[in-house]
XYZ file of C-alpha atoms in Angstrom:
502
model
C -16.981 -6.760 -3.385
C -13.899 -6.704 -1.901
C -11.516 -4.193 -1.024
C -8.071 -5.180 -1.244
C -4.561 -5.075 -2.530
C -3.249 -6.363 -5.782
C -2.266 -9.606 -3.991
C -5.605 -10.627 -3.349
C -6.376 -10.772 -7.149
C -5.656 -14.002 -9.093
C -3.656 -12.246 -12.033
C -3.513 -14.428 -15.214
C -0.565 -15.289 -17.311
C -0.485 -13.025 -20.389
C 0.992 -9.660 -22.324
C 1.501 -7.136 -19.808
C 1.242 -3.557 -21.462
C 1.617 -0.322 -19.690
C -0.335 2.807 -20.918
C 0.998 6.158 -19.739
C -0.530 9.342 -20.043
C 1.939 12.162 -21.536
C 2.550 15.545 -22.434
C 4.572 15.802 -25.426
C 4.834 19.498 -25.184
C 5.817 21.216 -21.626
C 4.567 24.507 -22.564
C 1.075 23.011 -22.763
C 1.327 23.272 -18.910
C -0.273 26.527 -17.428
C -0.257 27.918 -14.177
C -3.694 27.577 -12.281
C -4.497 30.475 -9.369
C -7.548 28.134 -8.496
C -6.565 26.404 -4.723
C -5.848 23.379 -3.354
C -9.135 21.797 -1.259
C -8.056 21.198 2.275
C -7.753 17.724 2.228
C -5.781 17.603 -1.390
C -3.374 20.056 0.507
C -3.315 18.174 3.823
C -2.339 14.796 1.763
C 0.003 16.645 -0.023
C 1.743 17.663 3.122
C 1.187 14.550 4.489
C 3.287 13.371 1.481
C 6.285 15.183 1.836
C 7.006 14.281 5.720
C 6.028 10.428 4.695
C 8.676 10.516 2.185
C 11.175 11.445 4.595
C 10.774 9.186 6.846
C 10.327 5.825 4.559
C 12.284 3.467 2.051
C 11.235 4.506 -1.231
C 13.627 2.339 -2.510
C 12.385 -0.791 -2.906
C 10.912 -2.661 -5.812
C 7.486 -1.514 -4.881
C 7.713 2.313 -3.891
C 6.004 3.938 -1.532
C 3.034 5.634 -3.393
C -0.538 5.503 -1.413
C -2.849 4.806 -4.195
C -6.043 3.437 -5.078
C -7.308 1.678 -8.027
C -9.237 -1.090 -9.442
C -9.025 -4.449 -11.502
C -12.026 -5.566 -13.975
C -12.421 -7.494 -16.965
C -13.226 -6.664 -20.610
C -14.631 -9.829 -22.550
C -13.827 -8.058 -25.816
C -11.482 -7.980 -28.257
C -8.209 -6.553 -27.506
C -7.667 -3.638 -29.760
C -4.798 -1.097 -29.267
C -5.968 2.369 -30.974
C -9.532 1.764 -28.894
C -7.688 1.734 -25.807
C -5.750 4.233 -26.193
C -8.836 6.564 -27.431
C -10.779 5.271 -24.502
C -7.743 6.486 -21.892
C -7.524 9.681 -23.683
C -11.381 10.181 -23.483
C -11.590 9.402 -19.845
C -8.086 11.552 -18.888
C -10.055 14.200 -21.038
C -13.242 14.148 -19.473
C -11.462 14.392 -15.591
C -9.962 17.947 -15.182
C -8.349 16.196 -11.731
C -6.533 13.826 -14.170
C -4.806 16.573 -16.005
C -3.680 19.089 -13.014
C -0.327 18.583 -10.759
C 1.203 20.727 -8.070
C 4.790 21.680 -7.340
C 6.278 21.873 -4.168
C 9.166 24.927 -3.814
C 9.726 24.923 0.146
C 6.393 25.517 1.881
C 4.840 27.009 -0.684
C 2.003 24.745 -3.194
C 1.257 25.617 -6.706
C -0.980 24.087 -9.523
C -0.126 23.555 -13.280
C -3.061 22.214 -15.229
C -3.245 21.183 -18.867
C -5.975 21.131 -21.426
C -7.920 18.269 -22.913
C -5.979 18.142 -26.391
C -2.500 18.082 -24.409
C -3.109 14.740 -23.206
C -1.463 11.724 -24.819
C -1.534 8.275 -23.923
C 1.868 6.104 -24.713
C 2.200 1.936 -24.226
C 4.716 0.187 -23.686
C 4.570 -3.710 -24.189
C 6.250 -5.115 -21.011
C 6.213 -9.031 -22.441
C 4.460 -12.267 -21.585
C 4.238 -12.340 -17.700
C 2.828 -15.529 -15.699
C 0.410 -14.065 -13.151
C 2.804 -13.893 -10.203
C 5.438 -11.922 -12.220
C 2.284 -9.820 -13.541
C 2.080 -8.776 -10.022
C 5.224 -8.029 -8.753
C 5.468 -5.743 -12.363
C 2.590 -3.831 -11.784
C 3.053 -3.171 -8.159
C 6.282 -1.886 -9.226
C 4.565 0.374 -11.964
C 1.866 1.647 -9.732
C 4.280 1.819 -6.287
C 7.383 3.653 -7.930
C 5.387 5.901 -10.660
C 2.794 7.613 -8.697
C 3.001 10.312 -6.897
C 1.377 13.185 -5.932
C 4.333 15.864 -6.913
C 4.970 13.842 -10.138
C 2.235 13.678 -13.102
C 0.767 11.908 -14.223
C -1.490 11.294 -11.399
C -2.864 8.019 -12.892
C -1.310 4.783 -14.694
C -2.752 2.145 -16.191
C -2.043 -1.522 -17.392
C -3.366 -4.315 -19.533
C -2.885 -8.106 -19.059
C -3.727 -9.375 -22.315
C -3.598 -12.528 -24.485
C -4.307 -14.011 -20.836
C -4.099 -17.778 -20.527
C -0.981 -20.223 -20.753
C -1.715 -23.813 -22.995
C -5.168 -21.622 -24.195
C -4.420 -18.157 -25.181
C -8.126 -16.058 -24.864
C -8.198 -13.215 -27.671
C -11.750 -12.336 -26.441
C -10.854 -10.729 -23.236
C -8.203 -8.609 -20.882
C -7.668 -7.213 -17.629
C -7.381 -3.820 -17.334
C -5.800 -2.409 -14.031
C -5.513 1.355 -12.563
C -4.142 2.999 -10.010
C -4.430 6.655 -8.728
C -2.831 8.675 -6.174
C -5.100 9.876 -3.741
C -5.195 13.113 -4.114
C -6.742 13.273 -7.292
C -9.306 10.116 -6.681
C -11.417 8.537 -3.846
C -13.082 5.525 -3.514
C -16.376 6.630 -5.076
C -14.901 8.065 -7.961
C -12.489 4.653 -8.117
C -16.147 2.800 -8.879
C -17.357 5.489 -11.356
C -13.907 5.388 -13.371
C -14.495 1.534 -13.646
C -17.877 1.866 -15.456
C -16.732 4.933 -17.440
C -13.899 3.193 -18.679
C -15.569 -0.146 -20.224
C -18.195 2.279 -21.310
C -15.915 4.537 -23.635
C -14.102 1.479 -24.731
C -17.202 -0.010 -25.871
C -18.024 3.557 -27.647
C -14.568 3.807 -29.231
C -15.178 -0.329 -30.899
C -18.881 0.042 -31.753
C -19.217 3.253 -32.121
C -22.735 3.249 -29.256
C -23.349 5.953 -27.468
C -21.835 5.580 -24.129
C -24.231 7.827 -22.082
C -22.008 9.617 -19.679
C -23.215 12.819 -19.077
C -21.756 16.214 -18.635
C -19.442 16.722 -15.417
C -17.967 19.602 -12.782
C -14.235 19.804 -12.246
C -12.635 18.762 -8.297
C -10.960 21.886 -8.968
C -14.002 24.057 -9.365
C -14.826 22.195 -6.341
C -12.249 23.004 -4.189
C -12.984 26.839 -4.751
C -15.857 26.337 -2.864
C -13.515 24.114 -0.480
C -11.371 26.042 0.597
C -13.930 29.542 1.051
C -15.659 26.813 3.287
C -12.722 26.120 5.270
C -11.824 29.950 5.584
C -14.865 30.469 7.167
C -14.144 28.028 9.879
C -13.740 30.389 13.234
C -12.919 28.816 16.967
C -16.382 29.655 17.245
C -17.726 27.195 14.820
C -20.017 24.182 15.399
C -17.772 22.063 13.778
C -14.987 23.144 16.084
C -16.786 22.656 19.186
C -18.223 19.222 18.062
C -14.105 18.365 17.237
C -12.936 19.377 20.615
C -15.586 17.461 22.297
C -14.596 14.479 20.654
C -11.358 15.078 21.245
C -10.935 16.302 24.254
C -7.032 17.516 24.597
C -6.096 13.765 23.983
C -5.043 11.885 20.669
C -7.928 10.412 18.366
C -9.413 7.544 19.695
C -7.578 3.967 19.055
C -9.403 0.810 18.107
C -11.167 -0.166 21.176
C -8.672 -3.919 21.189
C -5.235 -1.739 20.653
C -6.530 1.348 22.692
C -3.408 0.329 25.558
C -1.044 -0.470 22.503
C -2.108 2.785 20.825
C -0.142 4.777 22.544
C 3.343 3.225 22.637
C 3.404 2.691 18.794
C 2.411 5.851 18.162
C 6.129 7.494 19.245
C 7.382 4.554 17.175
C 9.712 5.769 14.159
C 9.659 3.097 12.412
C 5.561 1.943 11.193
C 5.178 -1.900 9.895
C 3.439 -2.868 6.958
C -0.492 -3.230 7.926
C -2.576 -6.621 7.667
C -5.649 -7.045 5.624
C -8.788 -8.850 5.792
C -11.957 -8.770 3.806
C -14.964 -10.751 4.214
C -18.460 -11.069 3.004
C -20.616 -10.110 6.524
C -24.356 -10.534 5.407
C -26.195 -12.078 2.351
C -28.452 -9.971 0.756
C -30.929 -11.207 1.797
C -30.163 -10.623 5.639
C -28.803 -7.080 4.602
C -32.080 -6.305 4.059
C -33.689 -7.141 6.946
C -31.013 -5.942 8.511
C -32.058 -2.521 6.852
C -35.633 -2.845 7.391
C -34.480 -3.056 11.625
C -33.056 0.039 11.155
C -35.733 1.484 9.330
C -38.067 0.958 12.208
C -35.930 2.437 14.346
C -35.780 5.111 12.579
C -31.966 4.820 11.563
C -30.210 4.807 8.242
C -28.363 2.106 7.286
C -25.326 4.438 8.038
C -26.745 4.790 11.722
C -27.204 0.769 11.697
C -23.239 -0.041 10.697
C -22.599 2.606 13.956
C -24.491 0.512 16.040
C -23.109 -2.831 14.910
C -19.372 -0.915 15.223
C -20.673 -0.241 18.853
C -22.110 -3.382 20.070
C -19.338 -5.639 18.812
C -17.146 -3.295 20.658
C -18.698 -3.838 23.869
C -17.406 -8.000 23.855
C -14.723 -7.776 22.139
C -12.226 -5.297 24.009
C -10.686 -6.545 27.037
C -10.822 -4.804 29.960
C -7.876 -4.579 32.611
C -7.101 -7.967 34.073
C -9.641 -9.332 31.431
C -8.539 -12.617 29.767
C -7.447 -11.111 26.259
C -8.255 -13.994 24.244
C -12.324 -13.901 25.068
C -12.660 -10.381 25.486
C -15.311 -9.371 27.923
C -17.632 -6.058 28.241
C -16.503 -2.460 28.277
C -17.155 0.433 29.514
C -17.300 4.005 27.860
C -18.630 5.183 24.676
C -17.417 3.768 21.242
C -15.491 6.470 19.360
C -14.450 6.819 16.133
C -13.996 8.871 12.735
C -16.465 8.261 9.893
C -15.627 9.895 6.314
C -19.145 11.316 4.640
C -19.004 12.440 1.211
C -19.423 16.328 0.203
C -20.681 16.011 -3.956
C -23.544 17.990 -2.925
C -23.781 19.698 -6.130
C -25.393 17.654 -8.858
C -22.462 18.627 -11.106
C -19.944 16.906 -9.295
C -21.954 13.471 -8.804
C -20.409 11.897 -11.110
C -16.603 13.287 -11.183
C -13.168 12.049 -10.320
C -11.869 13.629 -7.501
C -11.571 13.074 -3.669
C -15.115 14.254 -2.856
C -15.050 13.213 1.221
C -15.315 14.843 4.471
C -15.368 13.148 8.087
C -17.148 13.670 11.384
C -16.672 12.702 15.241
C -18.544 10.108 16.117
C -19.533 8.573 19.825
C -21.744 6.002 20.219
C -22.181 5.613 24.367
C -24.145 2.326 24.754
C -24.918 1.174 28.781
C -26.492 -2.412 27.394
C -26.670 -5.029 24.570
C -30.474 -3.968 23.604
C -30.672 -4.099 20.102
C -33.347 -1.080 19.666
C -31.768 1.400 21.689
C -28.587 1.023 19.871
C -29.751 2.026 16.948
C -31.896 4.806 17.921
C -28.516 6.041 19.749
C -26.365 5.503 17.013
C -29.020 7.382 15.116
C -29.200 10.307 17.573
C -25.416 10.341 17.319
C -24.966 10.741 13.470
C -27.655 13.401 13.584
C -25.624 15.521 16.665
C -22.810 15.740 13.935
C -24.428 15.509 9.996
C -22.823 18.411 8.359
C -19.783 18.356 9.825
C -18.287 17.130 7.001
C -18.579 20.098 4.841
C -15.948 22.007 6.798
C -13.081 21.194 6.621
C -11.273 18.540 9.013
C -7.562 19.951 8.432
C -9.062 23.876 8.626
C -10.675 22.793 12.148
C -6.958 20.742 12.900
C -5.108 24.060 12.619
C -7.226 25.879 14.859
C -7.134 23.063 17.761
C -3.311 22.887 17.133
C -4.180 19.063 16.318
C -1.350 17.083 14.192
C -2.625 13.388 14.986
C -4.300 11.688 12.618
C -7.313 9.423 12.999
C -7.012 5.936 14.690
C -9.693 4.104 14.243
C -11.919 4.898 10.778
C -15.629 3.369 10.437
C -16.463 3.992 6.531
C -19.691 2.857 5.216
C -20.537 3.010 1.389
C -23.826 2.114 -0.519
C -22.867 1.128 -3.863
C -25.657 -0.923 -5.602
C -26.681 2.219 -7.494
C -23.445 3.626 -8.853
C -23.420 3.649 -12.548
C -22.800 0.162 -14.099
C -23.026 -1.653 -10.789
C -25.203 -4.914 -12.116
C -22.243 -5.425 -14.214
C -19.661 -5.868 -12.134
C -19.702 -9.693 -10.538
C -19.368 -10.289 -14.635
C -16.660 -7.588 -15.197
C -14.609 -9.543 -12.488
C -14.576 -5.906 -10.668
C -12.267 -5.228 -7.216
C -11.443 -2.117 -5.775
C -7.492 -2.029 -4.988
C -5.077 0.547 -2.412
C -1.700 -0.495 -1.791
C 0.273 -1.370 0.753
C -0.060 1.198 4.029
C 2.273 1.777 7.070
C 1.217 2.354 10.302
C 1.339 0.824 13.744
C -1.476 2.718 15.097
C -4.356 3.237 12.633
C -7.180 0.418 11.550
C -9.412 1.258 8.831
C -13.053 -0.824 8.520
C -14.835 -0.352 5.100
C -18.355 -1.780 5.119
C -19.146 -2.219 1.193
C -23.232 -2.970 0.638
C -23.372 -4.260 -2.688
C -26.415 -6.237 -4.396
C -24.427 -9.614 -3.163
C -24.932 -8.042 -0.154
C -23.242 -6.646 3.064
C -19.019 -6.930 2.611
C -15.956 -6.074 5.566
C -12.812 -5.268 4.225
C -10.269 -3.742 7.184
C -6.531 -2.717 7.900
C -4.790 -2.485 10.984
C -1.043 -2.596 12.582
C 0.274 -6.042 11.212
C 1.198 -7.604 14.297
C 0.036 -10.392 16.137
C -2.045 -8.687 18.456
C -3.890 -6.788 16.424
C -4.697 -9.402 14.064
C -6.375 -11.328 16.445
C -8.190 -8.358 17.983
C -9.507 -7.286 14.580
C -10.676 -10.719 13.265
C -12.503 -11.139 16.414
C -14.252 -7.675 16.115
C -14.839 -8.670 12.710
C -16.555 -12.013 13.913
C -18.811 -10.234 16.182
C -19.660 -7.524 13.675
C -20.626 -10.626 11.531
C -22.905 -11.954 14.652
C -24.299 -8.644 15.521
C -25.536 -8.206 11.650
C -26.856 -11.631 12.251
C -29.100 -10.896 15.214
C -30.326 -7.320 14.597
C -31.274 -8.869 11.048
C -33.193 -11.591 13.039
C -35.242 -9.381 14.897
C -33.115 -10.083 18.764
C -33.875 -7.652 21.357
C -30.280 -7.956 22.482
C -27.030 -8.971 20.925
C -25.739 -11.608 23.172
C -21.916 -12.861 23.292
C -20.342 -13.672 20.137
C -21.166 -17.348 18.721
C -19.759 -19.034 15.467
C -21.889 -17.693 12.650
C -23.421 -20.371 10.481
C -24.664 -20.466 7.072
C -28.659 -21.786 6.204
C -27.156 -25.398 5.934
C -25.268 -25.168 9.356
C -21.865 -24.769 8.065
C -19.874 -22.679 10.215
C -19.174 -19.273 7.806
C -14.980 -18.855 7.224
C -13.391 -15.519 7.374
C -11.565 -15.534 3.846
C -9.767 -12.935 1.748
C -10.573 -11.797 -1.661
């Protein structure tokens, strides 16, 4: 399971159709008093300055999305499709609102169920590479979260060049972010080739009944209006923060803060990488579980101890990397569907807490039990409202280094994606300060997928640190008291294990 961009996705040559969803009548558009959640807002604001300050020119826009690619090994049929994207659009109220932007001030327009149409347009016969450069074109230029709709889809069908396949096609998405995390990026994959299965057989497709984001954010934002200086999850912020800028990745920390006055923010790097077979996942659980740490806790820990080798220290040769002192900081995003209602619906569902992780050796126990100790000074933190807490600390950075860990083997339809061909997608990101690490546990096991500031420096920093995660999985799965220095990683055979992409 890897977590990518478009490039990393062998596209096939075939009929490249775009599916839009419409409005045919304006008036069907209604103005809704309900409010923007706090993060929706803060992305939407985020937005505007962004725009300002970048290209949007170019062939592949500028939209931040995220999306997914999988496989349907059915027949191709047009009027299912097209019922199946209406059903889903239908069944998301956070597919079918917008917001307009009039100086400062935010408002939402929402439209009902029966409103919703869903237009395609055949692009032609594309080889795969041309497939590509179309859709991130489609995707880059026509999303946007001031411009609905909020969500596009395409089709790559007929796939194949001297062997045309009939019995199969690729469907692709892509969302802007405001209207869909990574969670609900999964669930929309599932819910999709169930309803189009529904719409040609006629089966029931089992989805059950759903809350609306927007409901949701009701609750949002009376939870971030309660936030006070005096709050917990103030205190815990300026802590963590303490008057400076959020933490950088502990390779780039020196780096950090020249680029960050930089006007101009490069194009990020990529790397994703399968870190543990299952099999070692889960003994690398079971270690946790004795130490009475969640898996969440262990990935902390792991984050921690491969920080300790692989950060150089002044006058340290940069290369090798040696130990390090001072805690290992960073921001981890927690999700917030704590009603049962909203398990299962599209939206962006996620909160994120301070954590510090302040390891004085390589022992392998009391890292976790710290790293443990450290997620529990801070669970809950996530339900108020990072942006709400920003305003009161007079805080307009934005995190630096991001540690996300998500357990996916039991979301809906999950067996079924190694045969659906399934990858999550996000596009293209600018920044010369920020690296993201996603840590995907799927049932093929423990996955890596990261970001950070395309340059040479950082490339090398984070596939080192991605290395050592790799070794420190390795020996807390094992059963080592301590994590010693880094050491090529080998499979059961010997073979030394190669960091690949998707």
């Amino acid at each position: 399971m890897h977590f990518t961009e478009l490039a990393d996705y062998p596209l096939p040559d075939g009929m490249v159709t775009e599916w839009t969803p419409s409005v045919s009548n304006t008036a069907a558009w209604r103005p809704d008093a309900r409010p923007l959640a706090f993060t929706h807002e803060a992305h939407l604001r985020h937005s505007l300055r962004r725009t300002r300050s970048l290209d949007t020119t170019g062939p592949a826009g500028d939209a931040e999305w995220i999306g997914a690619v999988l496989e349907i090994d059915r027949t191709y049929d047009l009027e299912a499709l097209r019922r199946t994207l209406h059903r889903w659009i239908a069944r998301h109220e956070a597919l079918r609102t917008t917001v307009d932007a009039v100086g400062d001030s935010l408002t939402r327009r929402t439209i009902e169920e029966s409103a919703v149409t869903v237009t395609d347009r055949v692009v032609g016969l594309r080889s795969g590479a041309d497939a590509h450069d179309h859709l991130l074109s489609y995707l880059g230029r026509g999303l946007s979260p001031f411009r609905w709709p909020h969500v596009l889809i395409a089709t790559v069908s007929e796939t194949g060049f001297l062997h045309v396949d009939h019995g199969r096609f690729l469907v692709v998405f892509g969302a802007d972010h405001s209207v869909m995390d990574a969670y609900s990026m999964l669930l929309s994959v599932g819910e999709i080739r169930r309803l189009y299965d529904h719409e040609l057989d006629a089966r029931d497709h089992d989805l059950p009944g759903i809350g609306s984001h927007l409901d949701y954010s009701v609750h949002d934002r009376r939870t971030g209006d309660d936030v006070t200086a005096d709050s917990e999850a103030v205190a815990l912020w300026d802590r963590f923060l303490g008057d400076g800028p959020f933490p950088a990745f502990p390779s780039l920390a020196a780096e950090a803060g020249v680029a960050a006055g930089s006007p101009d923010a490069t194009r990020q790097g990529a790397l994703s990488v399968s870190i543990a077979s299952p099999e070692t996942t889960a003994e690398f659980a079971a270690r946790c579980r004795r130490s009475d740490a969640s898996l969440t806790a262990g990935i902390a820990a792991v984050v921690a101890l491969a920080g300790r080798t692989t950060a150089p220290g002044p006058g340290a040769d940069t290369d090798t990397g040696t130990d390090t002192a001072g805690p290992c900081r960073f921001v981890m995003p927690m999700h917030t569907r704590y009603a049962p209602e909203f398990a299962r619906a599209v939206g962006w569902f996620v909160g994120v807490v301070p954590v510090t992780v302040e390891l004085d050796s390589d022992h392998a126990d009391t890292a976790l039990v710290t790293a443990a100790d450290s997620l529990r000074a801070v669970a809950g933190a996530e339900s108020r409202p990072w942006s709400a807490i920003a305003a009161l600390l007079g805080v307009v950075d934005v995190p630096r280094f991001v540690v996300s860990y998500l357990d996916l083997r039991h979301v809906p339809d999950a067996d079924s994606w190694c045969a659906w061909r399934v990858q999550p997608l996000r596009s293209a990101t600018y920044s010369d300060t920020e690296v993201y690490l996603w840590f995907l546990r799927t049932r093929e096991g423990l996955f890596l997928s990261a970001r950070f500031p395309g340059t040479d420096a950082a490339t090398t920093a984070v596939h080192r640190f991605v290395t050592r995660c790799r070794g420190v999985v390795d020996a807390l799965a094992a059963g080592a008291e301590t994590v010693a220095e880094s050491a090529p990683v080998t499979t059961t055979n010997g073979a030394v294990r190669q960091e690949v992409r998707a």
